[in-house]
Amino acid sequence: MAAPAKIGRQFDFSKLLKALGPELKDGVGRLAGQHASAKENLSKLTAQPPKIDWAFYRSNVSTPGLVDAAEKAYNSFKYPKPEDTKSEAHKVRRTDMAKKAEAAAINADKRLKDLERQLAALKAEKDLASVTVAEALAANPKWAKEIEEDLRNEKWVP
């Protein structure tokens, strides 16, 4: 039986291994080995099965008509090709997953930039032990306003 040409397409396992964590690398390595083995087995298959030598069987089978009946049955057999009902659904699902992955990557990039900005702001701040009250109030005018209001209203305990 012939193997479809699509089955033997290339897959870059090294790229996948770089993207995965160390705990998954063994499993992917086994999968890569199975993939290579399957490709090797598929490459051994011929495009068409070998032709049957009916003359050889006619000369070696003594039952009259048996080989002719077998040849007629063999030649009349039509393998029903299954209808492809899943490819379109897989294409739709694949494009949907690609869109979701793209959106997740964009959101991750935005989040990463925001976190990097916050980290840079934290690194730029002065050490808390060396910050004076005046510097803290100058950096946070809202705090200064709330403290002034509490003092004006004689609110000594929060």
PDB file of C-alpha atoms in Angstrom:
ATOM      1  CA  MET A   1       0.000   0.000   0.000  1.00  0.00           C
ATOM      2  CA  ALA A   2       1.335   3.417  -0.868  1.00  0.00           C
ATOM      3  CA  ALA A   3       2.089   5.942   1.820  1.00  0.00           C
ATOM      4  CA  PRO A   4       0.764   9.447   1.242  1.00  0.00           C
ATOM      5  CA  ALA A   5       3.513  11.932   0.451  1.00  0.00           C
ATOM      6  CA  LYS A   6       2.259  14.331   3.134  1.00  0.00           C
ATOM      7  CA  ILE A   7       3.208  11.987   5.957  1.00  0.00           C
ATOM      8  CA  GLY A   8       6.944  12.358   5.485  1.00  0.00           C
ATOM      9  CA  ARG A   9       7.119  16.141   5.879  1.00  0.00           C
ATOM     10  CA  GLN A  10       9.891  17.628   7.967  1.00  0.00           C
ATOM     11  CA  PHE A  11       9.392  18.702  11.576  1.00  0.00           C
ATOM     12  CA  ASP A  12      12.012  20.728  13.433  1.00  0.00           C
ATOM     13  CA  PHE A  13      12.370  18.995  16.795  1.00  0.00           C
ATOM     14  CA  SER A  14      15.448  21.069  17.699  1.00  0.00           C
ATOM     15  CA  LYS A  15      13.363  24.248  17.566  1.00  0.00           C
ATOM     16  CA  LEU A  16      10.742  22.614  19.778  1.00  0.00           C
ATOM     17  CA  LEU A  17      13.386  21.451  22.263  1.00  0.00           C
ATOM     18  CA  LYS A  18      14.723  25.005  22.604  1.00  0.00           C
ATOM     19  CA  ALA A  19      11.249  26.310  23.443  1.00  0.00           C
ATOM     20  CA  LEU A  20      10.442  23.665  26.083  1.00  0.00           C
ATOM     21  CA  GLY A  21      11.610  23.290  29.632  1.00  0.00           C
ATOM     22  CA  PRO A  22      14.066  20.597  30.709  1.00  0.00           C
ATOM     23  CA  GLU A  23      11.333  18.399  32.210  1.00  0.00           C
ATOM     24  CA  LEU A  24       9.760  17.904  28.757  1.00  0.00           C
ATOM     25  CA  LYS A  25      12.947  17.319  26.759  1.00  0.00           C
ATOM     26  CA  ASP A  26      13.078  13.547  27.397  1.00  0.00           C
ATOM     27  CA  GLY A  27       9.540  13.075  26.105  1.00  0.00           C
ATOM     28  CA  VAL A  28      10.223  15.160  23.021  1.00  0.00           C
ATOM     29  CA  GLY A  29      13.414  13.180  22.426  1.00  0.00           C
ATOM     30  CA  ARG A  30      11.434   9.937  22.475  1.00  0.00           C
ATOM     31  CA  LEU A  31       8.850  11.480  20.155  1.00  0.00           C
ATOM     32  CA  ALA A  32      11.613  12.553  17.752  1.00  0.00           C
ATOM     33  CA  GLY A  33      12.942   8.979  17.744  1.00  0.00           C
ATOM     34  CA  GLN A  34       9.498   7.558  17.018  1.00  0.00           C
ATOM     35  CA  HIS A  35       9.032  10.131  14.250  1.00  0.00           C
ATOM     36  CA  ALA A  36      12.358   9.168  12.651  1.00  0.00           C
ATOM     37  CA  SER A  37      11.462   5.470  12.884  1.00  0.00           C
ATOM     38  CA  ALA A  38       8.048   6.057  11.302  1.00  0.00           C
ATOM     39  CA  LYS A  39       9.605   8.102   8.480  1.00  0.00           C
ATOM     40  CA  GLU A  40      12.125   5.323   7.839  1.00  0.00           C
ATOM     41  CA  ASN A  41       9.359   2.708   7.696  1.00  0.00           C
ATOM     42  CA  LEU A  42       7.305   4.884   5.351  1.00  0.00           C
ATOM     43  CA  SER A  43      10.264   5.412   3.039  1.00  0.00           C
ATOM     44  CA  LYS A  44      10.538   1.629   2.629  1.00  0.00           C
ATOM     45  CA  LEU A  45       7.000   1.400   1.257  1.00  0.00           C
ATOM     46  CA  THR A  46       6.603   1.408  -2.501  1.00  0.00           C
ATOM     47  CA  ALA A  47       4.161   3.596  -4.358  1.00  0.00           C
ATOM     48  CA  GLN A  48       2.273   0.541  -5.605  1.00  0.00           C
ATOM     49  CA  PRO A  49       2.125  -3.001  -4.251  1.00  0.00           C
ATOM     50  CA  PRO A  50       4.101  -5.544  -6.270  1.00  0.00           C
ATOM     51  CA  LYS A  51       2.262  -7.053  -9.234  1.00  0.00           C
ATOM     52  CA  ILE A  52       0.889 -10.523  -8.687  1.00  0.00           C
ATOM     53  CA  ASP A  53       2.314 -13.131 -11.057  1.00  0.00           C
ATOM     54  CA  TRP A  54      -0.935 -14.893 -11.939  1.00  0.00           C
ATOM     55  CA  ALA A  55       0.814 -17.115 -14.489  1.00  0.00           C
ATOM     56  CA  PHE A  56       3.047 -18.507 -11.749  1.00  0.00           C
ATOM     57  CA  TYR A  57       0.003 -19.419  -9.634  1.00  0.00           C
ATOM     58  CA  ARG A  58      -1.855 -20.917 -12.616  1.00  0.00           C
ATOM     59  CA  SER A  59       1.083 -23.232 -13.283  1.00  0.00           C
ATOM     60  CA  ASN A  60       1.491 -24.244  -9.609  1.00  0.00           C
ATOM     61  CA  VAL A  61      -2.131 -24.493  -8.393  1.00  0.00           C
ATOM     62  CA  SER A  62      -3.840 -27.690  -9.502  1.00  0.00           C
ATOM     63  CA  THR A  63      -7.453 -26.693  -8.745  1.00  0.00           C
ATOM     64  CA  PRO A  64      -9.020 -25.588 -12.037  1.00  0.00           C
ATOM     65  CA  GLY A  65     -10.511 -22.080 -12.043  1.00  0.00           C
ATOM     66  CA  LEU A  66      -9.250 -21.173  -8.564  1.00  0.00           C
ATOM     67  CA  VAL A  67      -6.569 -18.747  -9.744  1.00  0.00           C
ATOM     68  CA  ASP A  68      -8.923 -17.244 -12.354  1.00  0.00           C
ATOM     69  CA  ALA A  69     -11.582 -16.660  -9.679  1.00  0.00           C
ATOM     70  CA  ALA A  70      -9.002 -15.147  -7.324  1.00  0.00           C
ATOM     71  CA  GLU A  71      -7.688 -12.884 -10.102  1.00  0.00           C
ATOM     72  CA  LYS A  72     -11.208 -11.771 -11.006  1.00  0.00           C
ATOM     73  CA  ALA A  73     -12.027 -11.034  -7.355  1.00  0.00           C
ATOM     74  CA  TYR A  74      -8.719  -9.213  -6.879  1.00  0.00           C
ATOM     75  CA  ASN A  75      -9.184  -7.053  -9.968  1.00  0.00           C
ATOM     76  CA  SER A  76     -12.809  -6.238  -9.160  1.00  0.00           C
ATOM     77  CA  PHE A  77     -12.063  -5.111  -5.608  1.00  0.00           C
ATOM     78  CA  LYS A  78     -12.254  -1.367  -5.179  1.00  0.00           C
ATOM     79  CA  TYR A  79     -10.978   0.007  -1.922  1.00  0.00           C
ATOM     80  CA  PRO A  80     -13.437   2.637  -0.739  1.00  0.00           C
ATOM     81  CA  LYS A  81     -11.545   5.856  -0.181  1.00  0.00           C
ATOM     82  CA  PRO A  82     -12.830   7.409   3.029  1.00  0.00           C
ATOM     83  CA  GLU A  83     -14.329  10.847   2.739  1.00  0.00           C
ATOM     84  CA  ASP A  84     -12.298  13.610   4.361  1.00  0.00           C
ATOM     85  CA  THR A  85     -14.654  15.170   6.881  1.00  0.00           C
ATOM     86  CA  LYS A  86     -12.144  16.507   9.389  1.00  0.00           C
ATOM     87  CA  SER A  87      -9.555  18.531   7.445  1.00  0.00           C
ATOM     88  CA  GLU A  88     -11.676  21.659   7.162  1.00  0.00           C
ATOM     89  CA  ALA A  89     -12.509  21.593  10.871  1.00  0.00           C
ATOM     90  CA  HIS A  90      -8.811  21.162  11.664  1.00  0.00           C
ATOM     91  CA  LYS A  91      -7.901  24.122   9.441  1.00  0.00           C
ATOM     92  CA  VAL A  92     -10.469  26.320  11.179  1.00  0.00           C
ATOM     93  CA  ARG A  93      -9.292  25.155  14.584  1.00  0.00           C
ATOM     94  CA  ARG A  94      -5.645  25.695  13.643  1.00  0.00           C
ATOM     95  CA  THR A  95      -6.281  29.266  12.452  1.00  0.00           C
ATOM     96  CA  ASP A  96      -8.304  29.971  15.593  1.00  0.00           C
ATOM     97  CA  MET A  97      -5.505  28.625  17.774  1.00  0.00           C
ATOM     98  CA  ALA A  98      -2.944  30.661  15.815  1.00  0.00           C
ATOM     99  CA  LYS A  99      -4.986  33.829  16.383  1.00  0.00           C
ATOM    100  CA  LYS A 100      -5.266  33.063  20.094  1.00  0.00           C
ATOM    101  CA  ALA A 101      -1.539  32.376  20.312  1.00  0.00           C
ATOM    102  CA  GLU A 102      -0.772  35.629  18.506  1.00  0.00           C
ATOM    103  CA  ALA A 103      -3.048  37.553  20.884  1.00  0.00           C
ATOM    104  CA  ALA A 104      -1.424  35.854  23.877  1.00  0.00           C
ATOM    105  CA  ALA A 105       2.030  36.753  22.557  1.00  0.00           C
ATOM    106  CA  ILE A 106       1.008  40.391  22.100  1.00  0.00           C
ATOM    107  CA  ASN A 107      -0.471  40.488  25.614  1.00  0.00           C
ATOM    108  CA  ALA A 108       2.660  38.862  27.011  1.00  0.00           C
ATOM    109  CA  ASP A 109       4.833  41.462  25.272  1.00  0.00           C
ATOM    110  CA  LYS A 110       2.702  44.286  26.690  1.00  0.00           C
ATOM    111  CA  ARG A 111       2.838  42.766  30.158  1.00  0.00           C
ATOM    112  CA  LEU A 112       6.596  42.262  29.894  1.00  0.00           C
ATOM    113  CA  LYS A 113       7.133  45.910  28.908  1.00  0.00           C
ATOM    114  CA  ASP A 114       4.935  47.032  31.810  1.00  0.00           C
ATOM    115  CA  LEU A 115       6.838  44.836  34.263  1.00  0.00           C
ATOM    116  CA  GLU A 116      10.181  46.049  32.910  1.00  0.00           C
ATOM    117  CA  ARG A 117       9.004  49.656  33.352  1.00  0.00           C
ATOM    118  CA  GLN A 118       7.930  48.920  36.935  1.00  0.00           C
ATOM    119  CA  LEU A 119      11.225  47.179  37.663  1.00  0.00           C
ATOM    120  CA  ALA A 120      13.206  50.114  36.275  1.00  0.00           C
ATOM    121  CA  ALA A 121      11.155  52.499  38.431  1.00  0.00           C
ATOM    122  CA  LEU A 122      11.820  50.366  41.526  1.00  0.00           C
ATOM    123  CA  LYS A 123      15.537  50.195  40.786  1.00  0.00           C
ATOM    124  CA  ALA A 124      15.642  53.961  40.286  1.00  0.00           C
ATOM    125  CA  GLU A 125      14.085  54.633  43.684  1.00  0.00           C
ATOM    126  CA  LYS A 126      16.255  55.552  46.595  1.00  0.00           C
ATOM    127  CA  ASP A 127      16.856  52.972  49.352  1.00  0.00           C
ATOM    128  CA  LEU A 128      14.000  53.215  51.875  1.00  0.00           C
ATOM    129  CA  ALA A 129      16.391  53.507  54.823  1.00  0.00           C
ATOM    130  CA  SER A 130      17.897  56.690  53.376  1.00  0.00           C
ATOM    131  CA  VAL A 131      14.662  58.435  52.301  1.00  0.00           C
ATOM    132  CA  THR A 132      13.664  61.420  54.462  1.00  0.00           C
ATOM    133  CA  VAL A 133      10.084  62.353  55.299  1.00  0.00           C
ATOM    134  CA  ALA A 134      10.407  65.509  53.219  1.00  0.00           C
ATOM    135  CA  GLU A 135      11.573  63.483  50.188  1.00  0.00           C
ATOM    136  CA  ALA A 136       8.750  60.955  50.626  1.00  0.00           C
ATOM    137  CA  LEU A 137       6.137  63.735  50.854  1.00  0.00           C
ATOM    138  CA  ALA A 138       7.654  65.531  47.854  1.00  0.00           C
ATOM    139  CA  ALA A 139       7.468  62.315  45.830  1.00  0.00           C
ATOM    140  CA  ASN A 140       3.862  61.678  46.970  1.00  0.00           C
ATOM    141  CA  PRO A 141       1.928  64.979  47.152  1.00  0.00           C
ATOM    142  CA  LYS A 142      -1.292  63.070  47.867  1.00  0.00           C
ATOM    143  CA  TRP A 143       0.212  61.770  51.122  1.00  0.00           C
ATOM    144  CA  ALA A 144       1.293  65.269  52.101  1.00  0.00           C
ATOM    145  CA  LYS A 145      -2.219  66.600  51.468  1.00  0.00           C
ATOM    146  CA  GLU A 146      -3.829  63.789  53.522  1.00  0.00           C
ATOM    147  CA  ILE A 147      -1.417  64.366  56.428  1.00  0.00           C
ATOM    148  CA  GLU A 148      -2.049  68.119  56.386  1.00  0.00           C
ATOM    149  CA  GLU A 149      -5.799  67.489  56.363  1.00  0.00           C
ATOM    150  CA  ASP A 150      -5.553  65.013  59.253  1.00  0.00           C
ATOM    151  CA  LEU A 151      -3.503  67.535  61.282  1.00  0.00           C
ATOM    152  CA  ARG A 152      -5.970  70.311  60.515  1.00  0.00           C
ATOM    153  CA  ASN A 153      -8.871  68.092  61.670  1.00  0.00           C
ATOM    154  CA  GLU A 154      -6.866  66.923  64.692  1.00  0.00           C
ATOM    155  CA  LYS A 155      -7.166  63.330  63.545  1.00  0.00           C
ATOM    156  CA  TRP A 156      -4.167  61.762  65.279  1.00  0.00           C
ATOM    157  CA  VAL A 157      -5.061  58.068  64.890  1.00  0.00           C
ATOM    158  CA  PRO A 158      -5.997  56.548  61.546  1.00  0.00           C
TER     159      PRO A 158
END
